[in-house]
Coordinates of C-alpha atoms in Angstrom, one line a residue:
M1 CA 83.2 138.4 120.0
S2 CA 80.5 140.7 120.9
G3 CA 81.2 144.1 122.4
W4 CA 79.8 145.6 125.5
S5 CA 79.6 149.0 127.3
T6 CA 77.9 148.2 130.6
H7 CA 77.9 145.2 132.9
K8 CA 76.3 144.4 136.2
G9 CA 77.3 141.4 138.1
R10 CA 78.4 139.6 141.2
A11 CA 81.9 140.6 142.3
V12 CA 84.2 138.6 144.5
A13 CA 87.4 139.9 146.2
L14 CA 90.5 137.9 145.5
P15 CA 93.1 140.2 147.2
I16 CA 96.1 138.2 146.5
D17 CA 99.1 139.8 144.8
N18 CA 101.0 138.2 141.9
I19 CA 98.4 135.6 140.7
D20 CA 100.2 134.3 137.7
T21 CA 98.9 132.6 134.6
D22 CA 99.9 129.1 135.9
Q23 CA 97.7 129.7 138.9
L24 CA 94.8 130.9 136.7
I25 CA 95.0 127.6 134.8
P26 CA 97.6 125.0 135.7
A27 CA 99.5 123.7 132.6
R28 CA 98.3 120.2 133.1
F29 CA 94.8 121.2 132.1
M30 CA 95.7 122.9 128.8
S31 CA 95.7 119.6 126.9
A32 CA 91.9 119.6 127.2
P33 CA 90.2 120.7 124.1
R34 CA 89.3 124.4 124.2
S35 CA 85.8 123.6 122.9
D36 CA 85.2 121.8 126.3
G37 CA 85.8 125.1 128.1
Y38 CA 88.5 126.0 130.5
G39 CA 86.3 127.6 133.2
Q40 CA 86.3 124.4 135.3
Y41 CA 90.0 124.7 135.7
L42 CA 90.1 128.4 136.8
L43 CA 92.3 128.8 139.9
H44 CA 92.1 125.0 140.4
D45 CA 95.0 124.6 142.8
L46 CA 93.9 127.6 145.0
R47 CA 90.2 126.8 145.4
D48 CA 90.5 125.6 149.0
T49 CA 91.8 129.0 150.0
L50 CA 89.5 131.2 147.9
P51 CA 86.1 132.7 148.6
D52 CA 83.1 131.1 146.8
M53 CA 83.3 132.4 143.2
S54 CA 80.1 130.8 141.9
G55 CA 78.1 133.2 139.8
A56 CA 80.8 135.8 139.9
S57 CA 81.5 137.9 136.7
I58 CA 83.8 140.4 138.3
L59 CA 87.0 139.8 140.2
I60 CA 88.7 142.3 142.5
A61 CA 92.3 141.2 142.5
G62 CA 95.6 142.1 144.0
R63 CA 98.7 143.7 142.3
N64 CA 100.3 142.2 139.2
F65 CA 97.4 140.0 138.3
G66 CA 98.1 137.7 135.3
C67 CA 101.9 137.9 135.6
G68 CA 104.1 135.1 134.4
S69 CA 103.9 133.4 131.0
S70 CA 102.0 134.6 128.0
R71 CA 99.5 131.8 128.5
E72 CA 96.3 132.9 126.7
A73 CA 94.5 129.9 128.2
A74 CA 94.5 131.9 131.5
I75 CA 92.1 134.4 129.7
Y76 CA 90.0 131.5 128.3
A77 CA 89.6 130.1 131.8
L78 CA 88.4 133.4 133.2
V79 CA 86.0 134.0 130.2
D80 CA 84.7 130.5 130.2
F81 CA 84.0 130.7 133.9
G82 CA 81.9 133.8 133.2
I83 CA 84.3 136.6 134.3
R84 CA 83.8 139.8 132.3
A85 CA 86.1 142.1 134.3
V86 CA 89.1 142.0 136.6
L87 CA 89.8 145.0 138.7
A88 CA 93.3 145.3 140.0
P89 CA 96.1 147.8 140.7
G90 CA 98.1 146.3 137.8
F91 CA 98.3 143.5 135.4
G92 CA 100.9 141.5 133.5
D93 CA 101.4 143.3 130.2
I94 CA 100.7 140.3 127.9
F95 CA 97.8 139.2 130.1
A96 CA 96.1 142.6 129.8
A97 CA 96.5 142.7 126.0
N98 CA 95.2 139.1 125.7
A99 CA 92.3 140.0 128.0
V100 CA 91.1 142.8 125.8
N101 CA 91.4 140.7 122.6
N102 CA 89.1 138.2 124.3
G103 CA 86.5 140.7 125.6
L104 CA 87.7 140.7 129.2
L105 CA 88.2 144.1 130.9
P106 CA 91.5 144.6 132.8
A107 CA 90.4 147.6 134.8
R108 CA 93.4 149.3 136.5
C109 CA 92.1 150.8 139.8
S110 CA 93.9 152.5 142.8
P111 CA 94.7 150.2 145.7
D112 CA 92.6 152.4 148.0
A113 CA 89.5 152.1 145.8
L114 CA 89.9 148.3 145.6
R115 CA 90.2 148.0 149.3
R116 CA 87.0 149.9 149.8
L117 CA 85.2 147.7 147.2
A118 CA 86.7 144.5 148.7
G119 CA 85.2 145.4 152.0
H120 CA 81.7 145.1 150.5
M121 CA 82.3 141.8 148.7
P122 CA 80.8 139.5 147.7
G123 CA 78.3 141.9 146.2
N124 CA 77.0 143.4 143.0
L125 CA 78.9 146.0 141.0
A126 CA 78.0 147.9 137.8
I127 CA 80.7 148.8 135.3
D128 CA 80.3 151.6 132.8
L129 CA 83.0 151.0 130.2
K130 CA 82.3 154.2 128.2
G131 CA 82.6 156.4 131.4
R132 CA 85.3 154.2 132.9
K133 CA 83.3 154.0 136.1
I134 CA 82.5 151.3 138.7
E135 CA 79.5 151.7 140.8
L136 CA 78.6 150.1 144.1
G137 CA 75.3 151.6 145.3
E138 CA 75.9 155.4 145.6
T139 CA 79.7 155.0 145.4
S140 CA 81.3 155.6 142.0
L141 CA 85.0 154.9 141.3
S142 CA 87.0 155.5 138.2
F143 CA 89.4 153.1 136.5
D144 CA 92.2 153.5 133.9
L145 CA 92.1 151.9 130.5
D146 CA 93.9 152.6 127.3
P147 CA 91.5 154.4 124.9
V148 CA 92.2 151.9 122.1
W149 CA 91.5 149.0 124.4
Q150 CA 88.3 150.7 125.5
Q151 CA 87.2 151.0 121.9
K152 CA 88.1 147.4 121.2
L153 CA 86.0 146.1 124.1
I154 CA 83.0 148.3 123.2
E155 CA 83.1 147.3 119.6
G156 CA 84.0 143.6 120.2
W157 CA 87.2 143.9 118.2
D158 CA 90.5 142.0 118.4
D159 CA 93.7 143.2 116.9
I160 CA 92.7 142.0 113.4
D161 CA 89.4 143.8 113.6
L162 CA 91.1 147.0 114.7
T163 CA 93.6 146.8 111.8
G164 CA 90.7 146.2 109.4
Q165 CA 89.2 149.5 110.4
H166 CA 92.2 151.1 108.6
S167 CA 91.9 149.0 105.4
R168 CA 91.3 152.0 103.2
S169 CA 94.3 153.8 104.5
I170 CA 96.4 150.6 104.2
D171 CA 95.3 150.1 100.6
A172 CA 95.9 153.7 99.7
F173 CA 99.4 153.6 101.1
G174 CA 100.1 150.4 99.2
E175 CA 98.9 151.9 95.9
A176 CA 100.9 155.1 96.5
Y177 CA 104.0 153.1 97.4
M178 CA 103.7 151.0 94.2
R179 CA 103.4 154.2 92.1
K180 CA 106.4 155.8 93.8
T181 CA 108.7 152.8 93.8
P182 CA 107.5 150.4 91.1
W183 CA 111.0 148.8 91.0
A184 CA 110.7 147.6 94.7
I185 CA 107.9 145.1 94.0
P186 CA 108.2 142.8 91.0
A187 CA 105.3 142.6 88.6
P188 CA 103.2 139.4 89.0
E189 CA 104.2 138.1 85.5
A190 CA 107.9 138.2 86.6
H191 CA 107.2 135.1 88.8
Q192 CA 105.9 132.9 86.0

């Protein structure tokens, strides 16, 4: 996954609270191969009631976006559709963590800020991940994001990549632990 620090794109307001992972991608579509892409199934059962999302890369959503099951396919559907960021007052915890691990920004914004943005949608927004800012013309709004998640998105890291950044410390701990407690881990020849 490649990292990013700025993004400009078409934003669409989806001011519906509690959009869950089954609404993001209904379970019946998850038997399709991931290699075929899940973007075509995004919000499939709600499409008749939603604004035109074609070309959108930013969603302005309601409260508790991505609640429900831990369905990572919901993130795949968003990313495969072309969504790079979801701006909402809050997210399902597992959804937000999965989003970051797949390069999708879950930007937590105040309800007031989102209402102001939604009033100008569809439209173009700019996101500055390093500054945690969203820009609409001359208007600049901030968003909340865990600093570790911010780093992961900028660097393009998932949890394994993040852990790999500490490999020297992990190796040093392992060596020190072996010296301090050699009795705790059998020698390799003991298994033969």
